[in-house]
Every structure is written in structure tokens, then in C-alpha cells.
Coordinates of C-alpha atoms and ligand atoms in Angstrom, one line a residue:
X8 CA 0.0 0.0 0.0
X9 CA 1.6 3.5 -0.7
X10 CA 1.9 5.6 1.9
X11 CA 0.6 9.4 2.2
X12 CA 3.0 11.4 0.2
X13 CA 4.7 8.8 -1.4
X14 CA 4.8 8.2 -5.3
X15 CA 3.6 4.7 -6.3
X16 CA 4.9 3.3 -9.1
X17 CA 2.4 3.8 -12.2
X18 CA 1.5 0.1 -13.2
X19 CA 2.8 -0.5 -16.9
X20 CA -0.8 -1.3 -17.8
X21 CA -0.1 -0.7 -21.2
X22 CA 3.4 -2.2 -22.0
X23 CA 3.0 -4.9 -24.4
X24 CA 4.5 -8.4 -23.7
X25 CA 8.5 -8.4 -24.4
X26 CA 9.8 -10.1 -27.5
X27 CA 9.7 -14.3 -27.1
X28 CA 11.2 -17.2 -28.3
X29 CA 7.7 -18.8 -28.5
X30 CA 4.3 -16.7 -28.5
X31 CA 1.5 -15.4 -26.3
X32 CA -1.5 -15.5 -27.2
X33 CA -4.7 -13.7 -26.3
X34 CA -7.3 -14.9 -28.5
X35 CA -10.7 -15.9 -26.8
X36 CA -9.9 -19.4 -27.5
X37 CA -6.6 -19.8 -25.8
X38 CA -7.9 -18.1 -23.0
X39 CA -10.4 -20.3 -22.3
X40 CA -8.9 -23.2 -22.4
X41 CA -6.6 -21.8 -20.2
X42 CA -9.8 -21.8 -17.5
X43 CA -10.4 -25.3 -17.4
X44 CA -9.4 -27.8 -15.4
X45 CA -9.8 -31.6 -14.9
X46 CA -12.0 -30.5 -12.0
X47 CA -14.3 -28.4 -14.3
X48 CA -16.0 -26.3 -11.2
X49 CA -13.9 -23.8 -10.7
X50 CA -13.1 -21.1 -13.5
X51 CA -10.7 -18.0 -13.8
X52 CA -10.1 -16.5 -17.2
X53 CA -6.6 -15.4 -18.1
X54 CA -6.0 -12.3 -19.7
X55 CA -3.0 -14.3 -22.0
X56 CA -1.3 -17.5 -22.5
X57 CA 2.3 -17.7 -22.8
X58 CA 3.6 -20.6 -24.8
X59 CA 6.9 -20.8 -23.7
X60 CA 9.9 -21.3 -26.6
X61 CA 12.1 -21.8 -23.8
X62 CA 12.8 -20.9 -19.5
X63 CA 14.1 -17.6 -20.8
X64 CA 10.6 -17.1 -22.3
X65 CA 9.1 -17.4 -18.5
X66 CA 11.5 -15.6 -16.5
X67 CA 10.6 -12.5 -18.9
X68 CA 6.8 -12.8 -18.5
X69 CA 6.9 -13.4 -14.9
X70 CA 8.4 -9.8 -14.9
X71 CA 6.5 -8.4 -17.3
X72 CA 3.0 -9.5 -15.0
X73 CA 5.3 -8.2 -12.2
X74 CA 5.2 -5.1 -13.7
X75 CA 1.7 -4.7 -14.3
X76 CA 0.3 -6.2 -10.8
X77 CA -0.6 -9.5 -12.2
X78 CA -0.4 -13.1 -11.0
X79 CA 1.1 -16.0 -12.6
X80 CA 0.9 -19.4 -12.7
X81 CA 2.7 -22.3 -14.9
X82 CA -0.1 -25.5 -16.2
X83 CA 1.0 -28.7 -16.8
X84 CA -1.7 -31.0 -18.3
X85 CA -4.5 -29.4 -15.9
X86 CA -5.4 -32.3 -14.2
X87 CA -5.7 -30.2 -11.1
X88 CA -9.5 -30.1 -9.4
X89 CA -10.3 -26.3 -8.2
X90 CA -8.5 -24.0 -10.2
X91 CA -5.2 -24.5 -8.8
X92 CA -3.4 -23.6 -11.9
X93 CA -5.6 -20.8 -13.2
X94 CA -5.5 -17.1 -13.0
X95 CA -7.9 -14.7 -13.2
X96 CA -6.9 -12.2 -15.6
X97 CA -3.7 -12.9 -14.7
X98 CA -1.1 -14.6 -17.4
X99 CA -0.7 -18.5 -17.4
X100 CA 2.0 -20.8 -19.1
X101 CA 1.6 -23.6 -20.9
X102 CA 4.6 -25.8 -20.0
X103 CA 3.5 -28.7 -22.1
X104 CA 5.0 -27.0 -24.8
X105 CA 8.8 -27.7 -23.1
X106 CA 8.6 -31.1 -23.1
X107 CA 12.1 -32.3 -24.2
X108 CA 13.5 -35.8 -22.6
X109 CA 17.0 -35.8 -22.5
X110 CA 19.6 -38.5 -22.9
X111 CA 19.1 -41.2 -20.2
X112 CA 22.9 -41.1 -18.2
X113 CA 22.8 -44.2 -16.0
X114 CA 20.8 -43.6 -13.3
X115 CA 18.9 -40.6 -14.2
X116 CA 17.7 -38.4 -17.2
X117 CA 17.2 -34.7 -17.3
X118 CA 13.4 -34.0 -18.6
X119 CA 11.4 -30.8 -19.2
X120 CA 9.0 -30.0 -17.0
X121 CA 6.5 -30.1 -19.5
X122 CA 7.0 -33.8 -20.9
X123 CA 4.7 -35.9 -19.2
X124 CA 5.2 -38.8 -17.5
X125 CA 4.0 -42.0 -20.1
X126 CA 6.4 -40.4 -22.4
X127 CA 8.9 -40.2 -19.9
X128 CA 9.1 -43.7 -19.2
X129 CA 8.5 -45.0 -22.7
X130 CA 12.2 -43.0 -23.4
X131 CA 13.9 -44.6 -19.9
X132 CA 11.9 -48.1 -21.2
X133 CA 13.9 -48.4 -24.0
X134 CA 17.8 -48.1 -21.6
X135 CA 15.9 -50.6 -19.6
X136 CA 15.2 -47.8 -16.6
X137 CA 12.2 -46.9 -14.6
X138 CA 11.5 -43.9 -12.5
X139 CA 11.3 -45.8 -8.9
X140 CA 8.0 -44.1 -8.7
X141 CA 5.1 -43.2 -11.2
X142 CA 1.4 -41.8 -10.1
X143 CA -1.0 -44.2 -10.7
X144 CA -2.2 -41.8 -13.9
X145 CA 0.8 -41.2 -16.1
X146 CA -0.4 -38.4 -18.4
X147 CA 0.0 -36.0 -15.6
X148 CA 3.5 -33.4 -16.1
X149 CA 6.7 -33.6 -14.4
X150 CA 6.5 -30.2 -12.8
X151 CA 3.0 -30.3 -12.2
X152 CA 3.6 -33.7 -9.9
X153 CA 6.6 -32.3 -8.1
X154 CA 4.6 -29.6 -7.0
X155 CA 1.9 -32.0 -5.8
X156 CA 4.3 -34.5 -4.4
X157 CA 3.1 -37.6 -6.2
X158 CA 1.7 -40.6 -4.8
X159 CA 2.4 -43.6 -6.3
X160 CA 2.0 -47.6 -5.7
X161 CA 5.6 -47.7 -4.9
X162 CA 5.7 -44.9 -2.3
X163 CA 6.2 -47.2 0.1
X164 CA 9.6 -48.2 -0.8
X165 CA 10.7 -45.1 -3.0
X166 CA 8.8 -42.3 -1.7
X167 CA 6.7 -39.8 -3.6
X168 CA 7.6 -38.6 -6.9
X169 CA 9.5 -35.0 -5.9
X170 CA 11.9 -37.6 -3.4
X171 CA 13.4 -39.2 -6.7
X172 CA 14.6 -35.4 -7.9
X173 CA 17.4 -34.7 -8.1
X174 CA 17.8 -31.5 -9.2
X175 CA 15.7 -28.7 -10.9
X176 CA 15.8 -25.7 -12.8
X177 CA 13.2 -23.4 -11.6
X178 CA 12.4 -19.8 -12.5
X179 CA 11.3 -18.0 -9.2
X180 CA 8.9 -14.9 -8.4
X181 CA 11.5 -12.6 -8.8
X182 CA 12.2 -13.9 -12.8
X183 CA 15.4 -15.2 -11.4
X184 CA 16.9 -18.7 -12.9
X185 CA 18.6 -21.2 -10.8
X186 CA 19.3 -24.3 -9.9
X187 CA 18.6 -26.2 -6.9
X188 CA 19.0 -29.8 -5.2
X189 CA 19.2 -30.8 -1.7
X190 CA 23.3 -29.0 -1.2
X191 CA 22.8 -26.3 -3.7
X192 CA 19.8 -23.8 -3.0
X193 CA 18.8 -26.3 -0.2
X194 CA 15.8 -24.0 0.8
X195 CA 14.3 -23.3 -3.1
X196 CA 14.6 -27.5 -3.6
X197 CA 12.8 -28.3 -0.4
X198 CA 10.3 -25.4 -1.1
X199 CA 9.6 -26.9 -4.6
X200 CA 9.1 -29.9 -4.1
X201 CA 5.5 -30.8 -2.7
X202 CA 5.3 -26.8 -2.5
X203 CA 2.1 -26.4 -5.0
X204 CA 3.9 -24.1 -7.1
X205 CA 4.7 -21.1 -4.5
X206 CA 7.7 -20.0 -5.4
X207 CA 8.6 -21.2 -8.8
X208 CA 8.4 -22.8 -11.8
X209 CA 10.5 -26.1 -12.5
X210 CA 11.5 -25.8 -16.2
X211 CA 13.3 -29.0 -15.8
X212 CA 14.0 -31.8 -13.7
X213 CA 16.8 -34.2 -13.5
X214 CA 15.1 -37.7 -12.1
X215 CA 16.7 -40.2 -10.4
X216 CA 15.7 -43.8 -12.1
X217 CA 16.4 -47.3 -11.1
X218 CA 16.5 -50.5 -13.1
X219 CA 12.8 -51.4 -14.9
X220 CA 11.0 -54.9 -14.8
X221 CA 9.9 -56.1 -17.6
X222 CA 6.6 -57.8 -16.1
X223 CA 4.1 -57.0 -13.3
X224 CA 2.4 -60.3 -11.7
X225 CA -0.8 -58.9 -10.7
X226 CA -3.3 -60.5 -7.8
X227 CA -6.7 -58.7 -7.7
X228 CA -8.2 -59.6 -4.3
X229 CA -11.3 -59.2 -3.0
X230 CA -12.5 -59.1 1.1
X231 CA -15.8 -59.3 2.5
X232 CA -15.0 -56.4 4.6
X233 CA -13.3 -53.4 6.1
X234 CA -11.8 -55.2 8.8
X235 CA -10.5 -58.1 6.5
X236 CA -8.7 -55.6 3.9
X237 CA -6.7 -53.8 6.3
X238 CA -5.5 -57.1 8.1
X239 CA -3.8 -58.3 4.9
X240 CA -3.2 -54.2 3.7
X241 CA -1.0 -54.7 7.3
X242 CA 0.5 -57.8 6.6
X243 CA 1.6 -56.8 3.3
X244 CA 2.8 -54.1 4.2
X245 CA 4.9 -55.2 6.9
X246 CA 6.6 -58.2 5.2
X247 CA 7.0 -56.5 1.7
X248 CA 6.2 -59.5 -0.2
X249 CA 4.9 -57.9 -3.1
X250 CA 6.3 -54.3 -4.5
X251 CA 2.7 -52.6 -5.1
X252 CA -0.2 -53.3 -2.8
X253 CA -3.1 -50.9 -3.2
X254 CA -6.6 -50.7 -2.0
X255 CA -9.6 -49.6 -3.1
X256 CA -13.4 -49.7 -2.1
X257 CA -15.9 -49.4 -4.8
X258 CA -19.8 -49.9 -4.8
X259 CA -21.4 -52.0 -7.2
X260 CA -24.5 -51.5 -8.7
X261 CA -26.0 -54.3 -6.4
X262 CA -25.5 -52.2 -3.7
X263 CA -23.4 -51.8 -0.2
X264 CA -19.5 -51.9 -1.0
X265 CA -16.5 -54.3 -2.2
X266 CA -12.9 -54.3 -0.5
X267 CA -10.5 -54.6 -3.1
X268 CA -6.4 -55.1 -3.1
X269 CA -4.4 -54.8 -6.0
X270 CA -0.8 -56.4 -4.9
X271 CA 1.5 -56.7 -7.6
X272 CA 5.1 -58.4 -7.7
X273 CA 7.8 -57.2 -10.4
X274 CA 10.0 -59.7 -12.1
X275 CA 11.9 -60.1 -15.2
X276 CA 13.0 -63.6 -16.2
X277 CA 10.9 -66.5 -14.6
X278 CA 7.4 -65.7 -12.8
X279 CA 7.9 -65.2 -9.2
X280 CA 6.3 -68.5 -6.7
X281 CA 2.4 -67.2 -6.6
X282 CA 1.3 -70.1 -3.7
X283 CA 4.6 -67.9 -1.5
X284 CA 2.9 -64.5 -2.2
X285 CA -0.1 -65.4 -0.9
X286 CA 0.2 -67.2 1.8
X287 CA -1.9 -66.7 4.9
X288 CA -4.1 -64.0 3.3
X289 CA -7.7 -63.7 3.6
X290 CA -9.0 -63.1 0.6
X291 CA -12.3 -64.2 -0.7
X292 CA -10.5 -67.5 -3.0
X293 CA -13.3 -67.7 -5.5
X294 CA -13.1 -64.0 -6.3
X295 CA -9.3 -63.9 -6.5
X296 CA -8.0 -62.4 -10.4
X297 CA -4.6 -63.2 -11.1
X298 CA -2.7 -62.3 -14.9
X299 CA 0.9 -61.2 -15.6
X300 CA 1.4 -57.8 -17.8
X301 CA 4.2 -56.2 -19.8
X302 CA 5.7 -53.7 -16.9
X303 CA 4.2 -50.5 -19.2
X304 CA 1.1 -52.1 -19.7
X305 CA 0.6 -52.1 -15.4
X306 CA 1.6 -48.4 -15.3
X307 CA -0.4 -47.6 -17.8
X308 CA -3.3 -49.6 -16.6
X309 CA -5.7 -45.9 -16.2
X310 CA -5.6 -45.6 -20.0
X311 CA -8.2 -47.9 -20.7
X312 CA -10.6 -46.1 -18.0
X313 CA -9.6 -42.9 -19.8
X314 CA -11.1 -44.3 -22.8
X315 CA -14.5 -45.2 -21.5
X316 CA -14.9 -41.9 -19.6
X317 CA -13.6 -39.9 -22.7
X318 CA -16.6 -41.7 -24.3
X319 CA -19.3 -41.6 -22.2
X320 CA -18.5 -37.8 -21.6
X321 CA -17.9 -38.4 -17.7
X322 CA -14.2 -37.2 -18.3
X323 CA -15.3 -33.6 -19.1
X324 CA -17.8 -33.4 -16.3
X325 CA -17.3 -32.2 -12.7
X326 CA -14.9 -33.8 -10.6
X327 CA -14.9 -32.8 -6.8
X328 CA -12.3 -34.8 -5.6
X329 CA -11.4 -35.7 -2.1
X330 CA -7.7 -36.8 -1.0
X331 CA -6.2 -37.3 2.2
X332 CA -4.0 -39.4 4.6
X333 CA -5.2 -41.5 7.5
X334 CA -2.8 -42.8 10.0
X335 CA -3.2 -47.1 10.7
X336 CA -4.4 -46.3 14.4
X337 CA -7.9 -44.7 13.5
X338 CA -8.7 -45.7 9.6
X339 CA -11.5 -48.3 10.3
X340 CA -13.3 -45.9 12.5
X341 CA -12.4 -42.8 10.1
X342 CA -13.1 -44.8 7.1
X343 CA -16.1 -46.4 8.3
X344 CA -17.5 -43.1 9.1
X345 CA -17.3 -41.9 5.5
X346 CA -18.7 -44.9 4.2
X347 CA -21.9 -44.0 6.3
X348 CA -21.9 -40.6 5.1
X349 CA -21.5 -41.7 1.0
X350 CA -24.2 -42.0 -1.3
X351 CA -22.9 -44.4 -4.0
X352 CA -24.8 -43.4 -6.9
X353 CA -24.5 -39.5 -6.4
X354 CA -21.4 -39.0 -4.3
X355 CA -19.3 -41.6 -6.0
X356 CA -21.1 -42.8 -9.4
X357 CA -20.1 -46.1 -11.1
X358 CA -16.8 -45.8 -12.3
X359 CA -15.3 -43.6 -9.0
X360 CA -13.4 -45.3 -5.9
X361 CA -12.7 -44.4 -3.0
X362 CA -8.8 -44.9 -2.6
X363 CA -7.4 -46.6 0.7
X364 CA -3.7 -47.7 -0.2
X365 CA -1.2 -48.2 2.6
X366 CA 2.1 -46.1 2.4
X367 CA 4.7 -46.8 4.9
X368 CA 5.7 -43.1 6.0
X369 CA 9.9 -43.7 6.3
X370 CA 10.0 -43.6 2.6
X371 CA 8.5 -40.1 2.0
X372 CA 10.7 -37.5 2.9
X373 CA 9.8 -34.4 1.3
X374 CA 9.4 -31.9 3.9
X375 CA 6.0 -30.2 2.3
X376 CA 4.6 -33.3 2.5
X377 CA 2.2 -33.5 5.4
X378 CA 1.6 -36.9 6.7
X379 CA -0.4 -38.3 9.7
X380 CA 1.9 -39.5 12.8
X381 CA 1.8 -42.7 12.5
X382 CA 4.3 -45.1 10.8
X383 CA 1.8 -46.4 8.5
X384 CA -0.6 -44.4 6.8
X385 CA -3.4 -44.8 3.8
X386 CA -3.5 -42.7 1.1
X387 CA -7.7 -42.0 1.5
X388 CA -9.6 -40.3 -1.9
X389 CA -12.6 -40.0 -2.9
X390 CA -12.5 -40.3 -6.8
X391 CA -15.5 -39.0 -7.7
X392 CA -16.8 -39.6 -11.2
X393 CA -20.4 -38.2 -11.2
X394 CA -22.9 -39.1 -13.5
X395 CA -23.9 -35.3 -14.1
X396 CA -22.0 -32.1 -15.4
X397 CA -24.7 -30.2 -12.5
X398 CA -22.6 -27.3 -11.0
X399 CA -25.2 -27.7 -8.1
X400 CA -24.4 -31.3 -7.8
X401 CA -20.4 -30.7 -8.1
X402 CA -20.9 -27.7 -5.2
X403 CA -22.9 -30.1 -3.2
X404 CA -20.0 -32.6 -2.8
X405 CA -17.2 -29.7 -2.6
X406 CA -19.2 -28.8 0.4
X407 CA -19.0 -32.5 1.6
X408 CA -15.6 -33.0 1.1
X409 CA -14.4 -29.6 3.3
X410 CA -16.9 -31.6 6.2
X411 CA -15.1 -35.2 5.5
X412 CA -11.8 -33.3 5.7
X413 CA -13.1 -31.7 8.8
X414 CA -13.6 -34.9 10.2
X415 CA -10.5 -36.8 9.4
X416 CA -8.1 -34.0 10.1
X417 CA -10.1 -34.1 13.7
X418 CA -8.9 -38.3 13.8
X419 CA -5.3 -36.8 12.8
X420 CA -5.5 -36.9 9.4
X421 CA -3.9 -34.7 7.0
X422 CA -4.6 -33.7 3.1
X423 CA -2.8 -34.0 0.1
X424 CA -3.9 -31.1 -1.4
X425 CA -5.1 -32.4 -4.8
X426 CA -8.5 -31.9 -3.4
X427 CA -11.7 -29.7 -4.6
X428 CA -12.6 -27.3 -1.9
X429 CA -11.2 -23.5 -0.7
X430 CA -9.0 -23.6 2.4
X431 CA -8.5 -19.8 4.2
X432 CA -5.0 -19.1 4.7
X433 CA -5.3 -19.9 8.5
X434 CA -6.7 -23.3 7.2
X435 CA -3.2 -23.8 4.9
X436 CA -1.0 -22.8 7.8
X437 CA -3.0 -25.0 9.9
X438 CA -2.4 -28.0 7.5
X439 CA 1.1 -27.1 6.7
X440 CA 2.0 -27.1 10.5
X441 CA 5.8 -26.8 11.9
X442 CA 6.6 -26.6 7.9
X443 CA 4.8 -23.9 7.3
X444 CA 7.5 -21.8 8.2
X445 CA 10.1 -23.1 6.0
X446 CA 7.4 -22.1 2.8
X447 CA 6.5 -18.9 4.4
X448 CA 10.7 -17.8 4.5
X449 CA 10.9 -19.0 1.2
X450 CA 7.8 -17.1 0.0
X451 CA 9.0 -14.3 1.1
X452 CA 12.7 -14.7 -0.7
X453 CA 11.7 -16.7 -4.3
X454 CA 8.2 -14.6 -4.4
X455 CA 8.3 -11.5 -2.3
X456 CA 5.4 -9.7 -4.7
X457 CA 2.9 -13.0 -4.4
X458 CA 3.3 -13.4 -8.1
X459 CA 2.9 -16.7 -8.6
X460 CA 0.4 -19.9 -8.2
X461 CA -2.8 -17.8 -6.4
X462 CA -5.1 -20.5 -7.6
X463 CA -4.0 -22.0 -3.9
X464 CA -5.0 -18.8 -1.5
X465 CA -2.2 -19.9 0.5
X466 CA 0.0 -16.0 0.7
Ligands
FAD509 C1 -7.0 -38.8 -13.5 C2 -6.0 -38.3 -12.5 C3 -5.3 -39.2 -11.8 C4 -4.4 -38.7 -10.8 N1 -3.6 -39.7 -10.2 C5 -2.7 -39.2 -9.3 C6 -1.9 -40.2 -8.6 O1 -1.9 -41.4 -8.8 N2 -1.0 -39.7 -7.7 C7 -0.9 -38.4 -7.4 O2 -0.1 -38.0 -6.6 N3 -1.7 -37.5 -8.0 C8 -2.6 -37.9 -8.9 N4 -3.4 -37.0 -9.5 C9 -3.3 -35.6 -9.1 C10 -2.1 -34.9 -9.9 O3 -0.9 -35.4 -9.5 C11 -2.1 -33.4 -9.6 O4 -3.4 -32.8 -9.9 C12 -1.0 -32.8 -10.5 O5 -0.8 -31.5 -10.0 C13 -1.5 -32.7 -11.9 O6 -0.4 -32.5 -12.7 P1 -0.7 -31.6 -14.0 O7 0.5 -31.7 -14.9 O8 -2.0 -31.8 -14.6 O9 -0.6 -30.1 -13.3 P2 -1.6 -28.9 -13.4 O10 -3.0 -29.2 -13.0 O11 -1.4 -28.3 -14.7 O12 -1.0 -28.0 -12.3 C14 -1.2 -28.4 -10.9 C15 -0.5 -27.3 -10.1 O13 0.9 -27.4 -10.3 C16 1.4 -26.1 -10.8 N5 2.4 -26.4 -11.8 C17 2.2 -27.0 -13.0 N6 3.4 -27.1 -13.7 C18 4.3 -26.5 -12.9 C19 5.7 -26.3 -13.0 N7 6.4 -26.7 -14.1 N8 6.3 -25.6 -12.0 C20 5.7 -25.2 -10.9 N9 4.3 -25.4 -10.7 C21 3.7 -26.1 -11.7 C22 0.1 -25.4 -11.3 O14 0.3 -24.0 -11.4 C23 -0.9 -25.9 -10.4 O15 -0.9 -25.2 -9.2 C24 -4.3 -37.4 -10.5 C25 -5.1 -36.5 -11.2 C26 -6.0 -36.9 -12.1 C27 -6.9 -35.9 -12.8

């Protein structure tokens, strides 16, 4: 605020965006697009888009929305659920367009933040290298799932995504390029990753990658209960038999609920001993599914749900999505509690889940990353795929899931904040806890005019 007396500084309303090694666009079209989200609730119209030719390109727009009072913020492949990565009339960038995979050098490869993941691991495929860890959804960016942190069905054993960086380039606030990783620009690194996008924007990423499978041995199990599927989700999780188990609880159109574990053991070479892996559980043995898949094939095993809902239309229609973490000691009385509160048909809808995959907490050690206290946690979303594109409906269950949150942060939960629903700042400094600080210094040095990433309403 200027003082009495003092001379502001005249925004440069009028100045025209500097000369780029891509373009910006402005056209109706481009700037609608830019105000859609995977979430398709909440929308905030740029005033451009910059198509970035290159990390120069956003480090010059970044000043030149400095300049005029205007916010910032980078998209990846939008698959955010509330806005997150919109601004309105502010300027956005469309990092998909730097998308470059680099050479793969032994045990990691230098990407673009752009590229996105399926095509990141169809480059390391061919040098017979994985990521250690891939969301369960591949065609999601590299920057945008550092920023999120990225939960994936090896997180147990690898971490989230942002754990297997190990460097970046970023472009901060102040238009500034560098270069972190965890002994150079320690506090930008550890503010970026799992940092939803406060204080920069990762133009690339050099990723840490580990030896690939070539096939996934796949056991689908199904429990009667609650009670049942966390006994073996324990068990599992505890011995490490398998290198994926995942949970999920999904309603059929019969009605009530089925407890499902998806526990999957890599191999190359001869099929691992399937009587040893699963030993002692107790499944339901008539309902048990059990195939072998190509290694890719398993990652990419959303694709074919993508198709249907791409189909059907569900894909462009409202998602008010839910995801948390609930620690071992109170998830059948938290998770039972949600189940009372869920309508199927409306809250869920046929194809949605509700998520509850256990992740062993030493793995993950992101400091963003909030987590509940106890060493073994569930990953706890409600994937909502409604049956309607009704606004009212998609507001009805934004509503619900700020109430569910309210409820399992109360049982010492925490969110990963993928989730549809506004949190005040109090609320974000409340979640973010004894780290909150470390973002907040970091704000303040990376982003000291709030440029970028509002979408949040964290600063
Ligand atoms: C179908 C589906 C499946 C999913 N599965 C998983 C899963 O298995 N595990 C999981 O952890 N998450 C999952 N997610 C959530 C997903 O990881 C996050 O929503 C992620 O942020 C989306 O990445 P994006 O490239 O679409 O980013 P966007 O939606 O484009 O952006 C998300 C946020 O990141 C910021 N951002 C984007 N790029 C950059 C950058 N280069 N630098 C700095 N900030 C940036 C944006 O400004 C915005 O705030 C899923 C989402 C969907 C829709």
C-alpha cells in the first residue's frame, strides 16, 4: 500500500509483452482453455497464455505480469480439481510446450517439466530404466507432480515422486533462474518440491531412475469387509512380499460396498512363486484375479478407463475430488464413518473409488509433505466420477468434502492437497504445521510480490 505522500509506481498497464522465443496468445480461444481444469468447477479466465519457446521465455513474463500487478501461474496438463493452476486475468503458461526428454545417463535423465510422464518412461523403457516411482495416472507433467508431491503404488519403498529429484531448474517470483537440489539452494529445492507451485516454476527436472522390470504379476483380491482388507493391507505391508499393494473400495451397482487389493510383484526372467505370495491372506478365493502384464502395460493400466470416460463424456464433467491421509491407528473408525456418510450413486457414481492404499511413511521424505503421525498411513480419496456435469451437484460434494476433511483432520489426518474445496489461509498454515514456516521464508525470498500460483489462496 503507498503511503501518504509517497509516489507509487504507475502500473505498466499498457506495455506490451517483451519479445519471445515462442508466443503469447490472447485470442478468446486460448484463453479459455486456459480456464479449465480436470475439476471443471472452478473457472478464472486469463488475460494471456504464454507458450513458452524456452525458461528464458518465462522468467521474462513473470516480470512483465510483475510489472503490471498481475499473478502467474505455470499449467501442466490441468489435471488439477479447483483451479489451482488458473488465473484470473492474470497470465498463465503452458509448460506442455517444453517437453524435451534428455539422454538417459545411467541412473537418471534430465526431462522438461513439460514432458509428461508416459512419455517419460517410454524414453527410460527403451535403456531398460524406470522412474522408482510413477502416479497411478501417467499423463500427468513432471512439474506439475513435483509440486503436488506424487503418490504412487511404490511410495512405500521409494517415496513420492518429488523424493526421486534430483535437481531442478526453476524460475522463481522474482524472474530469477537457478538451480537447486538438496546441497545447492537447499531451501528453493525443499520449497519446490511438494510446494504447489509457490515460489517457482520447475523448467526441468533431472530424475533419479532405477533398473525397470519387464513384467508385473498382478493379484486382484477381494474381502468381504473393512476389517479383513486392512488385516492383509498390514500384513503386506509389513513383510514386503509384493512391491505394489493398493486398495480400493468401490460400490457396485447391487448395492453396499467391495474391499479390493491390487498387490503386484515385479519380475523379469521366470514368474515369481504365486502359492509364497499369498500365503496366509484372507481373501475371498473364488473371487481372487490373477494375470501377468508387460511392466508399461501395469503403469499404464488408467488408460483404458480414460477411454470409456472420454466416451461416455464423464471425463469432461465435474470432478470434486477428495484426497487425504489417514494414519493405521484410526482408519476403520475414520473410514467407516465416511462410508456411512457416502451416497454411491450420487457422491461416488459407477466408475469412481474411493482410494485406501497403505504407504509406509519412512519412505516419504519431502518436507512439504504433510503426513499423519503414525508409521503407516493410507493414502484415502474419494474419486469421484459423477454421473452429471450439475454445478449444483459438483458444489454439493465440494461442500461435503471440506466436512469429511473436517472430520479426518479431527482423527489426525492430513490432506494432500489435490482436493476440490477452498481452504483460508489460517486453514493452509494449519495444515502445513511446523513446515509452514520453512514455505512462508521461502515465499518471502523466491516470491516476495505473491506473483505466482494464487489458484491455492495460500499467501
Ligand atoms: C485422472 C487423475 C489421476 C491422478 N492420479 C494421481 C496419482 O496417482 N497420484 C498423485 O499424486 N496425484 C494424482 N493426480 C493428481 C495430480 O498429481 C495433480 O493434480 C497434479 O498437480 C496434476 O499435474 P498436472 O500436470 O496436470 O498439473 P496442473 O493441473 O497443470 O497444475 C497443478 C499445479 O501445479 C502447478 N504447476 C504445473 N506445472 C508446474 C511447474 N512446471 N512448476 C511449478 N508449478 C507447476 C500449477 O500451477 C498448479 O498449481 C491425478 C489427477 C488426475 C486428474
Amino acid at each position: 500500500m503507498a503511503t501518504r505522500g509517497a509516489i507509487a509506481a504507475k502500473p505498466k498497464e499498457d506495455e506490451p509483452p517483451p519479445p519471445l522465443d515462442g508466443e503469447f496468445k490472447t485470442d478468446r480461444a486460448a484463453r479459455d482453455a486456459a480456464a479449465e481444469d480436470f475439476g471443471h468447477i472452478v473457472h478464472n479466465r486469463p488475460e494471456g497464455v504464454l507458450i513458452p519457446g524456452s525458461d528464458n521465455d518465462i522468467a521474462a513474463i513473470i516480470n512483465w505480469a510483475k510489472d503490471r500487478g498481475r499473478k502467474f501461474a505455470p499449467q501442466g496438463q490441468s489435471h488439477s480439481v479447483f483451479g489451482r493452476s488458473e488465473v484470473e486475468n492474470g497470465v498463465v503458461a503452458d509448460i506442455s510446450a517444453l517437453n524435451t526428454i534428455g539422454a538417459i545417463d545411467g541412473d537418471r535423465v534430465v526431462v522438461d517439466a513439460g514432458a509428461k510422464w508416459s512419455d517419460v518412461l517410454r524414453a527410460t523403457l527403451a535403456q531398460g530404466k524406470t522412474p522408482p516411482v510413477l502416479t497411478d495416472y501417467i499423463e500427468l507433467s513432471v512439474g506439475g507432480t513435483i509440486v503436488a508431491g506424487g503418490v504412487g503404488s511404490t511410495t512405500s519403498t521409494h517415496g513420492v515422486v518429488a523424493d526421486t529429484v534430483i535437481s531442478m531448474d526453476v524460475v522463481t517470483g522474482t524472474g530469477e533462474k537457478l538451480t537447486c537440489s538438496s546441497s545447492s539452494n537447499a531451501d528453493l529445492f525443499n520449497a519446490m518440491r511438494a510446494g504447489l507451485g509457490q515460489v517457482g516454476v520447475i523448467t526441468r527436472a533431472t530424475i533419479k531412475l532405477i533398473d525397470a522390470p519387464e513384467s508385473a504379476r498382478r493379484f486382484q483380491l477381494t474381502y468381504p469387509d473393512l476389517a479383513t482388507m486392512l488385516k492383509d493391507q498390514r500384513l503386506l505391508s509389513g513383510d514386503n512380499r509384493f512391491d505394489v499393494v493398493q486398495g480400493a473400495i468401490v460400490a457396485p451397482p447391487s448395492g453396499g460396498f467391495a474391499f479390493r487389493i491390487d498387490a503386484v510383484k515385479y519380475f523379469t526372467g521366470s514368474p515369481p512363486d504365486d502359492a509364497a505370495l499369498v500365503a496366509g491372506l484372507s481373501d475371498i478365493p473364488d473371487a481372487r484375479r490373477v494375470s501377468t502384464l508387460a511392466y508399461f502395460d501395469y503403469l499404464n493400466r488408467l488408460a483404458a478407463l480414460e477411454a470409456l470416460l472420454r466416451g461416455n463424456g464423464q471425463w469432461f464433467f465435474p470432478h470434486p475430488w477428495l484426497t487425504s491421509f489417514v494414519g493405521d491407528s484410526q482408519v476403520e473408525s475414520v473410514v467407516n464413518t465416511e462410508l456411512d456418510n457416502l451416497n454411491p450413486p450420487e457422491d461416488l457414481g459407477q466408475f469412481g473409488q474411493v482410494i485406501l492404499s497403505p504407504i509406509k511413511k519412512s519412505a516419504i521424505k519431502s518436507p512439504l509433505m504433510r503426513l499423519p503421525s503414525d508409521g503407516l498411513c493410507y493414502a484415502f480419496n474419494f474419486v469421484r466420477v459423477p454421473t452429471t456435469d450439475d454445478i449444483a451437484n459438483a458444489n454439493r460434494l465440494v461442500d461435503a468434502n471440506k466436512a469429511a476433511y473436517g472430520r479426518i483432520k479431527g482423527a489426525g489426518g492430513t490432506l494432500y492437497p489435490v482436493h476440490a474445496f477452498p481452504l483460508s489461509g489460517a486453514e493452509w498454515r494449519s495444515h502445513f504445521g511446523s513446515a509452514f514456516g520453512q514455505l512462508d521464508a521461502a515465499k518471502r525470498k523466491f516470491d516476495p510480490n505473491k506473483i505466482l500460483t494464487p489458484g491455492y489462496e495460500i499467501f
